[in-house]
C-alpha positions as semicolon CSV with decimal commas, in nm:
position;residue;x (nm);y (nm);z (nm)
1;X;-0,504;1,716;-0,110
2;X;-0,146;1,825;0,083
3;X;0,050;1,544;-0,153
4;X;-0,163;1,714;-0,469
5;X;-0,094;2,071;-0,341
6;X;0,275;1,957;-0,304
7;X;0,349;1,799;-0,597
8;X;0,198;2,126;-0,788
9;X;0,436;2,369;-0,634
10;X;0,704;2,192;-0,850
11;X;0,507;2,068;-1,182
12;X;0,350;2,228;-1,463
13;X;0,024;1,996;-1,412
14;X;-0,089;1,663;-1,283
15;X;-0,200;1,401;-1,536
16;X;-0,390;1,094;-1,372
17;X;-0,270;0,840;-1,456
18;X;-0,537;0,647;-1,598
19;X;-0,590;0,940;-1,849
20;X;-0,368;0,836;-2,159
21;X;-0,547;1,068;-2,408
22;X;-0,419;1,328;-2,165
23;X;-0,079;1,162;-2,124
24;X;-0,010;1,118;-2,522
25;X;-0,121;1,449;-2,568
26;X;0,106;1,597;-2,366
27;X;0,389;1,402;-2,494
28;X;0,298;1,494;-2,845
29;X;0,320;1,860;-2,753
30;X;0,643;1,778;-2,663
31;X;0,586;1,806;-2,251
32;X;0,796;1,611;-2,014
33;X;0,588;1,377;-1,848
34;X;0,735;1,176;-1,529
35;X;0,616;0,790;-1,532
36;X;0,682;0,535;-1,263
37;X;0,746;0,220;-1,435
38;X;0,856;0,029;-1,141
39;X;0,536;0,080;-0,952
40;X;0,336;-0,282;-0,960
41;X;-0,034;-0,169;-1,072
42;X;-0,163;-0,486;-1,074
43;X;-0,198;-0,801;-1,327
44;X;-0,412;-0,543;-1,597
45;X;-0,193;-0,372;-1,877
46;X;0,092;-0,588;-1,721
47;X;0,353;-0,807;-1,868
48;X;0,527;-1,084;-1,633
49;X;0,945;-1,010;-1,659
50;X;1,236;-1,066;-1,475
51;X;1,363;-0,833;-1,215
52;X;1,679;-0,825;-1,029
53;X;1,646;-1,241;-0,909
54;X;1,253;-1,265;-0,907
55;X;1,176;-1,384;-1,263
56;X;0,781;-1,335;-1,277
57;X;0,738;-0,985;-1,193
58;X;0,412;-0,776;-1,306
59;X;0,527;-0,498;-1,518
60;X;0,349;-0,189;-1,639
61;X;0,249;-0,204;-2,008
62;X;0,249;0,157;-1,967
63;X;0,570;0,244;-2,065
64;X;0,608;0,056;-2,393
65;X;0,188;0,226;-2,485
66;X;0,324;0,553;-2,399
67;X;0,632;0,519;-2,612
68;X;0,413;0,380;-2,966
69;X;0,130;0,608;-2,926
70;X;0,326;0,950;-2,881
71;X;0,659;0,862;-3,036
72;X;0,833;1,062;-2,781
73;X;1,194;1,013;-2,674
74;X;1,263;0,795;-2,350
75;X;1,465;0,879;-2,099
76;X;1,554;0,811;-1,729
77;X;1,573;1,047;-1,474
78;X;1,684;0,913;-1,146
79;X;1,757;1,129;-0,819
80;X;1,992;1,052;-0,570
81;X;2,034;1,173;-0,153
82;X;2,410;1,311;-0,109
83;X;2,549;1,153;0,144
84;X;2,643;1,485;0,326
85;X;2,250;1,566;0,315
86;X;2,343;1,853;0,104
87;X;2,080;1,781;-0,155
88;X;2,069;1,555;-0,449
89;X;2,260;1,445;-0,761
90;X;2,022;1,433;-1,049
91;X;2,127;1,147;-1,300
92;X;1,918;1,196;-1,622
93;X;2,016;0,920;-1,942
94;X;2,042;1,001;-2,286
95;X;1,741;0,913;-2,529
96;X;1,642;0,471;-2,479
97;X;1,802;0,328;-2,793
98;X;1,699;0,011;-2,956
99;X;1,370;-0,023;-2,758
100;X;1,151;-0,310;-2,856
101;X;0,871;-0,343;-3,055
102;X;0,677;-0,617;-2,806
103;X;0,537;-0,541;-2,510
104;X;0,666;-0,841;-2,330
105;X;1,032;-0,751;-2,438
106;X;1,002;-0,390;-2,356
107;X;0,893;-0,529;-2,040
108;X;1,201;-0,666;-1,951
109;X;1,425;-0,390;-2,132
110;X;1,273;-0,166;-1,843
111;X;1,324;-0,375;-1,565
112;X;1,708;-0,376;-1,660
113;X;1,685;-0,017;-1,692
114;X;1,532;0,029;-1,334
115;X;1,798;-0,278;-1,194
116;X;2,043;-0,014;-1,331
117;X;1,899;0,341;-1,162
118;X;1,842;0,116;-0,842
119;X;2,196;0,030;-0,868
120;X;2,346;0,356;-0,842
121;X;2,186;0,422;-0,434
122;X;1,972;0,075;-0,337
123;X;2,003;0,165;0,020
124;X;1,798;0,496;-0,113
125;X;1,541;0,291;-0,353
126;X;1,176;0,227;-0,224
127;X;1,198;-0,103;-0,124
128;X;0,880;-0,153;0,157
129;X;0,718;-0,067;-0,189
130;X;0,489;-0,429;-0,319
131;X;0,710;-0,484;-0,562
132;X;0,589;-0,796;-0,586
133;X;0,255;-0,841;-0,466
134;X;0,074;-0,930;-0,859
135;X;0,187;-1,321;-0,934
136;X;0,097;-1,504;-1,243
137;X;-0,165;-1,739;-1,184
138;X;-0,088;-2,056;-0,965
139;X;0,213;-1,893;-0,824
140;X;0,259;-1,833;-0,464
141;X;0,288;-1,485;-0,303
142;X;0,661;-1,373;-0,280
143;X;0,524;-1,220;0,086
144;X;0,437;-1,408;0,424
């Protein structure tokens, strides 16, 4: 409830994310919606791609359903701390050119995107996040 009621103060609306209908439909009105691509959500809707030096890594389908069911443009916003504290920089990327037409490619065309945002502040990047938690089948857990 406080994360929900703090996340409205500074959004239009909240979309769950498992409601794509809702999603798509707000793309196709021609909303912003924000999408976390470099969350892992598990081995459903997920491609395997490399990221930074882990070469298996489950990666939302999300991104590349969004993008052929609304047609909408695709860009990346990424924030980043000052380093006076003073606030943030706001680093947003023109329109994704060239993305592909296969999930498993646009897979990895993200993942060099994200290697790319994550670049510009790692020390400021998420990193006790699971990252990599989903493994392909057979393959040993990346954690102890």
């Amino acid at each position: 409830w406080v994360q929900t009621r703090g996340r409205m103060r500074s959004n239009k609306a909240m979309i769950g994310r498992n409601n794509l209908r809702g999603i798509v439909g707000a793309l196709k009105k021609g909303e912003a919606v924000w999408f976390a691509p470099d969350q892992d959500y598990g081995p459903k809707g997920s491609s395997f791609a490399p990221f930074f030096a882990v070469e298996n890594v489950a990666t939302t389908n999300g991104t590349y359903v969004l993008s052929r069911l609304s047609g909408a443009a695709m860009l990346t916003v990424t924030m980043v701390r000052k380093s006076d504290n003073s606030g943030y920089r706001l680093y947003i990327t023109p329109e994704m050119e060239g993305y592909p037409a296969d999930e498993n490619q646009a897979a990895a065309y993200m993942n060099k995107i994200i290697e790319k945002e994550i670049m510009r502040a790692p020390e400021q990047y998420l990193w006790i996040h699971r990252r990599f938690k989903t493994r392909p089948l057979g393959e040993a857990s990346l954690y102890i």
